[in-house]
Every structure is written in structure tokens, then in C-alpha cells.
Tab-separated table of C-alpha atoms and ligand atoms in Angstrom:
chain	number	residue	atom	x	y	z
A	1	MET	CA	141.077	-65.896	37.251
A	2	ASN	CA	137.614	-64.385	37.027
A	3	ASP	CA	135.419	-62.879	34.395
A	4	ARG	CA	135.618	-59.193	35.348
A	5	ALA	CA	137.107	-58.296	31.982
A	6	THR	CA	134.076	-59.627	30.069
A	7	ALA	CA	132.369	-56.308	29.907
A	8	ARG	CA	135.044	-55.033	27.452
A	9	ILE	CA	134.621	-57.997	25.128
A	10	PRO	CA	133.295	-57.110	21.684
A	11	MET	CA	130.258	-58.988	20.285
A	12	SER	CA	132.199	-60.664	17.372
A	13	ASP	CA	134.963	-63.156	18.202
A	14	PRO	CA	138.194	-61.264	17.560
A	15	HIS	CA	140.344	-64.426	18.123
A	16	LYS	CA	139.097	-66.322	15.210
A	17	SER	CA	140.599	-65.662	11.789
A	18	GLN	CA	138.642	-66.171	8.500
A	19	GLN	CA	140.745	-69.066	7.440
A	20	GLU	CA	140.081	-70.857	10.656
A	21	THR	CA	136.318	-70.964	10.236
A	22	GLY	CA	134.492	-73.897	8.590
A	23	THR	CA	134.480	-77.683	9.563
A	24	PRO	CA	137.705	-79.316	8.912
A	25	GLY	CA	136.615	-82.843	9.906
A	26	VAL	CA	139.439	-83.139	12.495
A	27	TRP	CA	137.922	-86.183	14.124
A	28	ASP	CA	137.702	-88.921	11.511
A	29	ASP	CA	137.263	-92.703	11.625
A	30	SER	CA	141.128	-93.473	11.703
A	31	ARG	CA	141.628	-91.055	14.540
A	32	SER	CA	138.850	-92.772	16.542
A	33	HIS	CA	140.380	-96.217	15.702
A	34	ASN	CA	143.717	-95.050	17.120
A	35	TRP	CA	141.978	-93.773	20.245
A	36	ILE	CA	140.344	-97.116	20.820
A	37	VAL	CA	143.487	-99.099	20.269
A	38	LEU	CA	145.554	-96.941	22.689
A	39	GLN	CA	142.867	-96.383	25.242
A	40	ASP	CA	144.780	-97.671	28.243
A	41	ALA	CA	147.952	-95.753	27.197
A	42	LEU	CA	145.888	-92.468	26.730
A	43	GLU	CA	144.275	-93.102	29.959
A	44	ARG	CA	147.715	-93.270	31.797
A	45	MET	CA	148.546	-89.909	30.142
A	46	LEU	CA	144.990	-88.085	30.283
A	47	GLY	CA	143.527	-89.835	33.438
A	48	PRO	CA	145.052	-87.551	36.121
A	49	ILE	CA	143.871	-84.532	34.141
A	50	GLY	CA	140.377	-85.760	33.746
A	51	ASP	CA	140.411	-86.623	37.697
A	52	ALA	CA	141.279	-82.991	38.387
A	53	ALA	CA	138.455	-81.766	36.018
A	54	ILE	CA	135.919	-84.195	37.767
A	55	LYS	CA	137.066	-82.871	41.176
A	56	ALA	CA	136.404	-79.352	39.814
A	57	LEU	CA	132.920	-80.374	38.782
A	58	ALA	CA	132.354	-81.778	42.289
A	59	PRO	CA	129.763	-84.346	41.246
A	60	ARG	CA	127.296	-85.453	43.828
A	61	GLN	CA	125.181	-88.643	44.306
A	62	GLY	CA	121.815	-88.305	42.536
A	63	GLU	CA	122.994	-85.609	40.012
A	64	THR	CA	122.792	-85.752	36.157
A	65	PHE	CA	125.731	-84.995	33.922
A	66	LEU	CA	126.510	-84.732	30.175
A	67	ASP	CA	130.103	-85.756	29.176
A	68	VAL	CA	130.821	-83.751	25.960
A	69	GLY	CA	133.050	-85.450	23.352
A	70	CYS	CA	133.221	-88.450	25.779
A	71	GLY	CA	135.183	-90.655	23.318
A	72	CYS	CA	135.539	-94.229	24.725
A	73	GLY	CA	133.751	-92.993	27.877
A	74	ARG	CA	136.201	-93.525	30.720
A	75	THR	CA	135.210	-90.255	32.269
A	76	SER	CA	131.567	-90.934	31.760
A	77	LEU	CA	132.016	-94.090	33.708
A	78	ALA	CA	133.805	-92.255	36.479
A	79	LEU	CA	130.950	-89.576	36.556
A	80	ALA	CA	128.337	-92.450	36.670
A	81	ARG	CA	130.041	-93.906	39.688
A	82	ALA	CA	130.088	-90.525	41.377
A	83	ALA	CA	126.474	-89.859	40.571
A	84	GLY	CA	125.355	-93.263	41.987
A	85	PRO	CA	122.257	-95.271	41.119
A	86	ASP	CA	119.964	-92.253	41.718
A	87	GLY	CA	121.900	-90.121	39.224
A	88	SER	CA	122.717	-90.580	35.593
A	89	VAL	CA	125.253	-89.599	32.993
A	90	ARG	CA	124.930	-89.145	29.187
A	91	GLY	CA	128.159	-89.414	27.142
A	92	ALA	CA	127.927	-87.795	23.719
A	93	ASP	CA	130.319	-88.108	20.939
A	94	LEU	CA	130.594	-88.097	17.023
A	95	SER	CA	132.310	-91.372	16.857
A	96	PRO	CA	130.082	-94.521	16.878
A	97	SER	CA	133.136	-96.836	17.371
A	98	MET	CA	134.327	-94.905	20.491
A	99	LEU	CA	130.821	-94.905	21.923
A	100	ALA	CA	130.585	-98.709	21.307
A	101	ALA	CA	133.844	-99.046	23.329
A	102	GLY	CA	132.097	-97.067	26.206
A	103	ARG	CA	129.028	-99.127	26.091
A	104	ALA	CA	130.993	-102.280	26.331
A	105	GLU	CA	132.925	-101.038	29.482
A	106	ALA	CA	129.668	-99.890	31.091
A	107	SER	CA	128.060	-103.185	30.472
A	108	ALA	CA	131.184	-105.119	31.734
A	109	GLU	CA	131.043	-103.020	34.998
A	110	ARG	CA	127.248	-103.401	35.138
A	111	LEU	CA	126.816	-99.594	35.363
A	112	GLY	CA	123.179	-99.046	34.409
A	113	ASN	CA	123.101	-95.197	34.869
A	114	VAL	CA	125.311	-94.282	31.962
A	115	HIS	CA	124.131	-93.984	28.309
A	116	PHE	CA	126.079	-93.098	25.153
A	117	ILE	CA	124.663	-91.314	22.292
A	118	GLU	CA	126.035	-90.253	18.905
A	119	ALA	CA	125.523	-86.607	18.584
A	120	ASN	CA	127.216	-83.475	17.362
A	121	ALA	CA	127.371	-81.527	20.702
A	122	GLN	CA	127.523	-78.236	18.726
A	123	THR	CA	123.966	-78.598	17.390
A	124	HIS	CA	122.212	-81.630	19.100
A	125	ASP	CA	119.116	-80.809	21.194
A	126	PHE	CA	119.924	-82.539	24.475
A	127	GLY	CA	116.671	-81.187	26.077
A	128	PRO	CA	116.243	-77.945	27.993
A	129	ALA	CA	117.471	-77.590	31.621
A	130	ARG	CA	118.162	-81.320	31.879
A	131	PHE	CA	121.567	-81.639	33.556
A	132	ASP	CA	123.131	-80.545	36.826
A	133	GLY	CA	126.512	-80.555	35.188
A	134	LEU	CA	128.440	-80.474	31.832
A	135	PHE	CA	131.841	-82.126	31.743
A	136	SER	CA	134.534	-82.688	29.199
A	137	ARG	CA	138.021	-83.956	29.095
A	138	PHE	CA	139.580	-82.559	25.817
A	139	GLY	CA	136.199	-82.876	23.973
A	140	VAL	CA	135.348	-79.270	23.514
A	141	MET	CA	138.156	-77.912	21.303
A	142	PHE	CA	136.905	-79.116	18.008
A	143	PHE	CA	133.736	-77.021	17.374
A	144	ASP	CA	133.794	-74.915	14.313
A	145	ASP	CA	131.738	-72.372	16.133
A	146	PRO	CA	132.601	-72.610	19.857
A	147	ALA	CA	130.319	-69.845	21.043
A	148	ALA	CA	127.291	-71.406	19.281
A	149	ALA	CA	128.360	-74.832	20.613
A	150	PHE	CA	128.620	-73.778	24.269
A	151	SER	CA	125.405	-71.789	23.897
A	152	ASN	CA	123.644	-75.008	22.793
A	153	LEU	CA	125.263	-76.856	25.568
A	154	ALA	CA	124.236	-74.151	28.168
A	155	LYS	CA	120.565	-74.614	27.271
A	156	THR	CA	120.688	-78.225	28.479
A	157	LEU	CA	122.006	-77.173	31.856
A	158	LYS	CA	119.615	-76.388	34.743
A	159	PRO	CA	119.807	-72.797	35.711
A	160	GLY	CA	122.919	-72.427	37.978
A	161	GLY	CA	124.162	-75.810	36.630
A	162	ARG	CA	127.975	-76.364	36.562
A	163	LEU	CA	130.357	-76.641	33.675
A	164	ALA	CA	133.837	-78.129	34.057
A	165	PHE	CA	136.305	-79.186	31.336
A	166	ALA	CA	140.042	-79.760	30.581
A	167	CYS	CA	141.710	-78.320	27.581
A	168	TRP	CA	145.290	-77.839	26.447
A	169	ARG	CA	147.154	-74.505	27.223
A	170	ASP	CA	149.545	-72.870	24.668
A	171	ARG	CA	151.571	-75.604	23.013
A	172	ARG	CA	154.886	-74.035	24.245
A	173	GLU	CA	153.696	-74.719	27.778
A	174	VAL	CA	153.050	-78.437	27.148
A	175	GLU	CA	156.181	-80.512	27.343
A	176	TRP	CA	154.363	-83.559	25.862
A	177	PHE	CA	154.158	-81.525	22.618
A	178	GLU	CA	157.029	-79.117	22.858
A	179	MET	CA	159.811	-81.554	23.647
A	180	PRO	CA	159.227	-83.750	20.650
A	181	ILE	CA	158.801	-80.803	18.365
A	182	ARG	CA	161.992	-79.380	19.482
A	183	VAL	CA	163.919	-82.496	18.990
A	184	ALA	CA	162.275	-83.252	15.688
A	185	SER	CA	163.247	-79.778	14.575
A	186	ARG	CA	166.806	-80.839	14.255
A	187	HIS	CA	165.764	-82.825	11.235
A	188	LEU	CA	162.811	-80.960	9.842
A	189	PRO	CA	161.062	-77.519	9.921
A	190	ALA	CA	159.223	-76.636	13.201
A	191	PRO	CA	155.425	-76.157	12.728
A	192	ASP	CA	153.836	-72.791	13.052
A	193	LEU	CA	152.267	-72.137	16.376
A	194	PRO	CA	148.616	-73.509	16.033
A	195	GLY	CA	145.947	-70.846	15.456
A	196	GLN	CA	142.575	-70.924	17.219
A	197	GLY	CA	140.623	-72.816	14.616
A	198	PRO	CA	139.046	-76.136	15.674
A	199	GLY	CA	141.776	-78.474	17.066
A	200	ALA	CA	143.726	-79.338	20.260
A	201	PHE	CA	144.885	-75.720	20.958
A	202	SER	CA	141.585	-73.801	20.046
A	203	LEU	CA	140.972	-72.839	23.718
A	204	ALA	CA	144.644	-72.283	24.765
A	205	ARG	CA	144.154	-68.674	25.377
A	206	PRO	CA	142.254	-67.808	28.657
A	207	GLU	CA	140.898	-64.616	26.906
A	208	ARG	CA	139.248	-66.808	24.304
A	209	ILE	CA	137.848	-69.137	26.954
A	210	HIS	CA	136.355	-66.139	28.717
A	211	PHE	CA	134.949	-64.726	25.453
A	212	VAL	CA	133.395	-67.796	24.208
A	213	LEU	CA	131.753	-68.829	27.562
A	214	THR	CA	130.470	-65.387	28.272
A	215	ALA	CA	128.901	-65.132	24.818
A	216	ALA	CA	127.395	-68.601	25.411
A	217	GLY	CA	125.616	-67.409	28.608
A	218	PHE	CA	127.957	-68.695	31.365
A	219	SER	CA	129.069	-66.839	34.429
A	220	ASP	CA	131.621	-67.322	37.227
A	221	ILE	CA	134.182	-68.352	34.606
A	222	GLU	CA	137.509	-69.572	35.945
A	223	ALA	CA	140.495	-71.078	34.081
A	224	THR	CA	142.948	-72.647	36.483
A	225	PRO	CA	146.261	-73.839	35.146
A	226	LEU	CA	147.195	-77.388	35.974
A	227	ASP	CA	150.709	-78.790	35.407
A	228	LEU	CA	151.156	-82.494	35.865
A	229	ARG	CA	153.723	-85.048	34.918
A	230	THR	CA	151.798	-87.937	33.535
A	231	GLY	CA	152.494	-91.241	31.837
A	232	GLY	CA	153.815	-94.436	33.338
A	233	GLY	CA	154.166	-96.548	30.153
A	234	ASP	CA	157.365	-97.400	28.331
A	235	ILE	CA	159.107	-95.358	25.473
A	236	ASP	CA	157.289	-97.312	22.769
A	237	GLU	CA	153.912	-96.522	24.283
A	238	VAL	CA	154.843	-92.774	24.418
A	239	LEU	CA	155.962	-92.941	20.775
A	240	SER	CA	152.671	-94.501	19.883
A	241	ILE	CA	150.642	-91.748	21.570
A	242	LEU	CA	152.848	-89.123	19.901
A	243	LYS	CA	152.418	-90.564	16.539
A	244	ILE	CA	148.458	-90.319	16.513
A	245	GLY	CA	148.425	-86.757	17.524
A	246	PHE	CA	149.744	-83.258	16.791
A	247	VAL	CA	153.427	-84.382	16.752
A	248	GLY	CA	152.750	-87.240	14.429
A	249	GLU	CA	150.614	-85.058	12.079
A	250	HIS	CA	153.528	-82.694	11.678
A	251	ILE	CA	156.297	-85.163	11.173
A	252	ARG	CA	154.230	-87.128	8.557
A	253	GLN	CA	154.560	-84.024	6.318
A	254	PHE	CA	158.243	-84.925	5.895
A	255	PRO	CA	158.361	-88.626	5.061
A	256	ASP	CA	161.963	-88.559	3.964
A	257	ARG	CA	163.106	-87.145	7.430
A	258	ALA	CA	160.419	-88.755	9.604
A	259	GLU	CA	162.596	-91.781	10.700
A	260	ALA	CA	165.503	-89.682	11.838
A	261	ALA	CA	163.114	-87.433	13.740
A	262	TRP	CA	161.385	-90.284	15.430
A	263	GLU	CA	164.783	-91.930	16.320
A	264	ALA	CA	165.887	-88.626	17.903
A	265	ILE	CA	162.797	-88.299	19.942
A	266	ARG	CA	163.145	-91.991	21.054
A	267	ARG	CA	166.654	-91.236	22.320
A	268	GLU	CA	165.424	-88.012	24.114
A	269	LEU	CA	162.630	-90.019	25.804
A	270	ALA	CA	165.313	-92.122	27.536
A	271	ASP	CA	165.933	-89.110	29.772
A	272	TYR	CA	162.307	-89.098	30.901
A	273	ALA	CA	162.284	-92.775	31.945
A	274	THR	CA	161.906	-93.665	35.636
A	275	PRO	CA	161.546	-97.000	37.419
A	276	ASP	CA	157.828	-96.336	37.188
A	277	GLY	CA	157.803	-95.667	33.457
A	278	VAL	CA	158.121	-92.559	31.312
A	279	PHE	CA	156.632	-89.283	32.638
A	280	ILE	CA	156.313	-86.036	30.677
A	281	GLY	CA	154.983	-82.597	31.743
A	282	THR	CA	151.440	-81.525	30.683
A	283	GLY	CA	149.917	-78.077	30.832
A	284	THR	CA	146.204	-77.634	30.854
A	285	TRP	CA	143.459	-75.325	31.856
A	286	ILE	CA	140.825	-76.679	34.095
A	287	VAL	CA	137.836	-74.531	33.352
A	288	THR	CA	134.841	-74.054	35.487
A	289	ALA	CA	131.659	-71.926	35.029
A	290	ARG	CA	127.951	-71.842	35.771
A	291	ARG	CA	124.911	-71.388	33.560
A	292	ALA	CA	123.983	-67.707	34.302
B	1	SAM	C1	140.654	-85.672	22.298
B	1	SAM	S1	139.280	-86.752	22.168
B	1	SAM	C2	138.815	-86.902	23.900
B	1	SAM	C3	138.026	-88.067	24.151
B	1	SAM	C4	137.651	-88.297	25.610
B	1	SAM	N1	136.944	-87.103	26.170
B	1	SAM	C5	138.873	-88.613	26.357
B	1	SAM	O1	139.405	-87.758	27.049
B	1	SAM	O2	139.351	-89.678	26.237
B	1	SAM	C6	138.005	-85.616	21.568
B	1	SAM	C7	136.751	-86.250	21.288
B	1	SAM	O3	135.799	-85.295	20.956
B	1	SAM	C8	134.928	-85.757	20.097
B	1	SAM	N2	134.244	-84.669	19.300
B	1	SAM	C9	134.826	-83.711	18.562
B	1	SAM	N3	133.906	-82.758	18.144
B	1	SAM	C10	132.725	-83.192	18.646
B	1	SAM	C11	131.408	-82.704	18.456
B	1	SAM	N4	131.173	-81.608	17.689
B	1	SAM	N5	130.488	-83.362	19.157
B	1	SAM	C12	130.656	-84.479	19.846
B	1	SAM	N6	131.930	-84.965	20.109
B	1	SAM	C13	132.950	-84.377	19.415
B	1	SAM	C14	135.696	-86.667	19.179
B	1	SAM	O4	134.918	-87.653	18.417
B	1	SAM	C15	136.641	-87.260	20.269
B	1	SAM	O5	136.131	-88.561	20.801
């Protein structure tokens, strides 16, 4: 995929509806807490996707990287190892508790070239032309003004600097979400397809990725689909992950039918069990670009 179509893109964002603007506070303390508790389980699910995005970034020894929405920082640590002692990584996130988890792991591993800062990546001044690469694993879908956020982030890249991130594709292409929603729908109404406001699926449409990144001053934009079966934990682990995300949020709206829905999902998950654990299909974009 390339950015040849960008010349036809209008100046205002046609993909954002009025009701989707504003800051919904999609990432609060309880969600951060859940991510810390389930860190290893989430790593089994998201690790291979992050690895693919890191490969797309192609980090080299001695380089400097910013990990946007780094959460508990596992990808920041991986980038720090790749950058080596002459390079460095800054992990930025809104959540002090997730950042503290990252600091603890860096310290346990004695990685001195990674630092974590509490910052809103949409507005924080990271310093001009400072990084060789910007990276994110699922941390760039929550901006209330994505073009402004990516424009802010572009400024901190050196000219020609690289961007690589992973984000979800259309929910219907992601078995991790679609299977449980389909099964739960035997007991409760199905959710509307998510819009493009801040949230897991805000960059699901490649046209929107191209629009936002072009408006923010990036070039050589490519969104490559990645389909992986990930997991490896047991059924309880998968249910725990589902409960803290999009599927759980939907089912919680129907408390009188939630138990039946979760039981049905549990039964369905038995079909996904292998001797190595439960594996389910994911569908993501691995997006790469350069600061123009
Ligand atoms: C889905 S989690 C991903 C965390 C981590 N990258 C990972 O893959 O484990 C999204 C992260 O983005 C962070 N986040 C959301 N909006 C942000 C913003 N405007 N600035 C910085 N971080 C943000 C959240 O606090 C959360 O840690």
C-alpha cells in the first residue's frame, strides 16, 4: 500500500463524526490496573504483533527511539536492547502505575538506556528532531485529535526519521473480538461497529491512517496487514483478557445476561485449545512512515 492517493485527500478529516470528537478518558486507572495484573497474559497475545512492528522499525545499535503509549514498557525494553548501550529509548504514557511497572522491569534487567515519562503524547513537547524512530504497539489509537497528535510526534523525529506502529484492523477482521461477540450475541444484542473516535478501532481504516499521517507531515506511508494466531494461555486467561477489553465493556451493559454470554464464550473457546494453549486469530495493520 502506498500514499499515492493522498493528493485527493481534503483538508478536514472526513472520517471523524461530530459526536466522536472530545476526550472520553478511555484510559483510566482501573484499566491501567488490569493491564498491569494481566501483563504476562497480554504479552502472550500482543508480543508477536509488537515483534512484527519492531522488525518493521528496523532498530539499529546507537539509535534513539520514542515508544508512544508504552504502557508497562515491554516493547520499550525490547527497543532498548536493540539500541544497545550507545542508543536510548524513552517510553511515554499517561499512566503512572504502568510506567512504574516498566521502570521496575528495566531496573531488574539493569537496562540503563531506557527511561519512562508520564506524558500526553498528543501535546507533550518531546524536544525537536530528537529521535531516530517513533514506535507504538496499540498506543496511538486513543488521541482525540489524531492529526494534531501525530503532527506533535513528527516534530520530535529527526528529518527522515522512521515511524512504525501496530493498530487493530476492522473489528470484523479480528477473530479475538469477533468470535466472542458472535457467541455473546446469542444471549444479548450485538454492539454497533465501532466508529473512528478515540478507541481500539480508531485507525482501523487504512484511508484514515493515510489521511492522518499525511496531514501530520509523514511520507512513505504503508499499512501492511498482519494476521497472526496468538495466545498460548488457558481458557481462563483468555476470558480474563476479554473481560478487560472491548468485549467485556459490551457484555457489562447487560448484567442479567452476562453470565450466560460468558459461559457460551467459555464453551466456544474449547475449540481453540491446542496442546500449547488457546490460540485465536488477530488482524492488525503494521504501519510504517517517515518524517517528510
Ligand atoms: C492498549 S494499551 C498498549 C500499551 C502498550 N503499548 C502495550 O502494547 O502493552 C494503550 C496505552 O496507551 C496509553 N495512552 C493512551 N492515550 C495516550 C496519550 N494521549 N499519551 C500517552 N499515552 C497514551 C494508555 O495509557 C495505555 O497504556
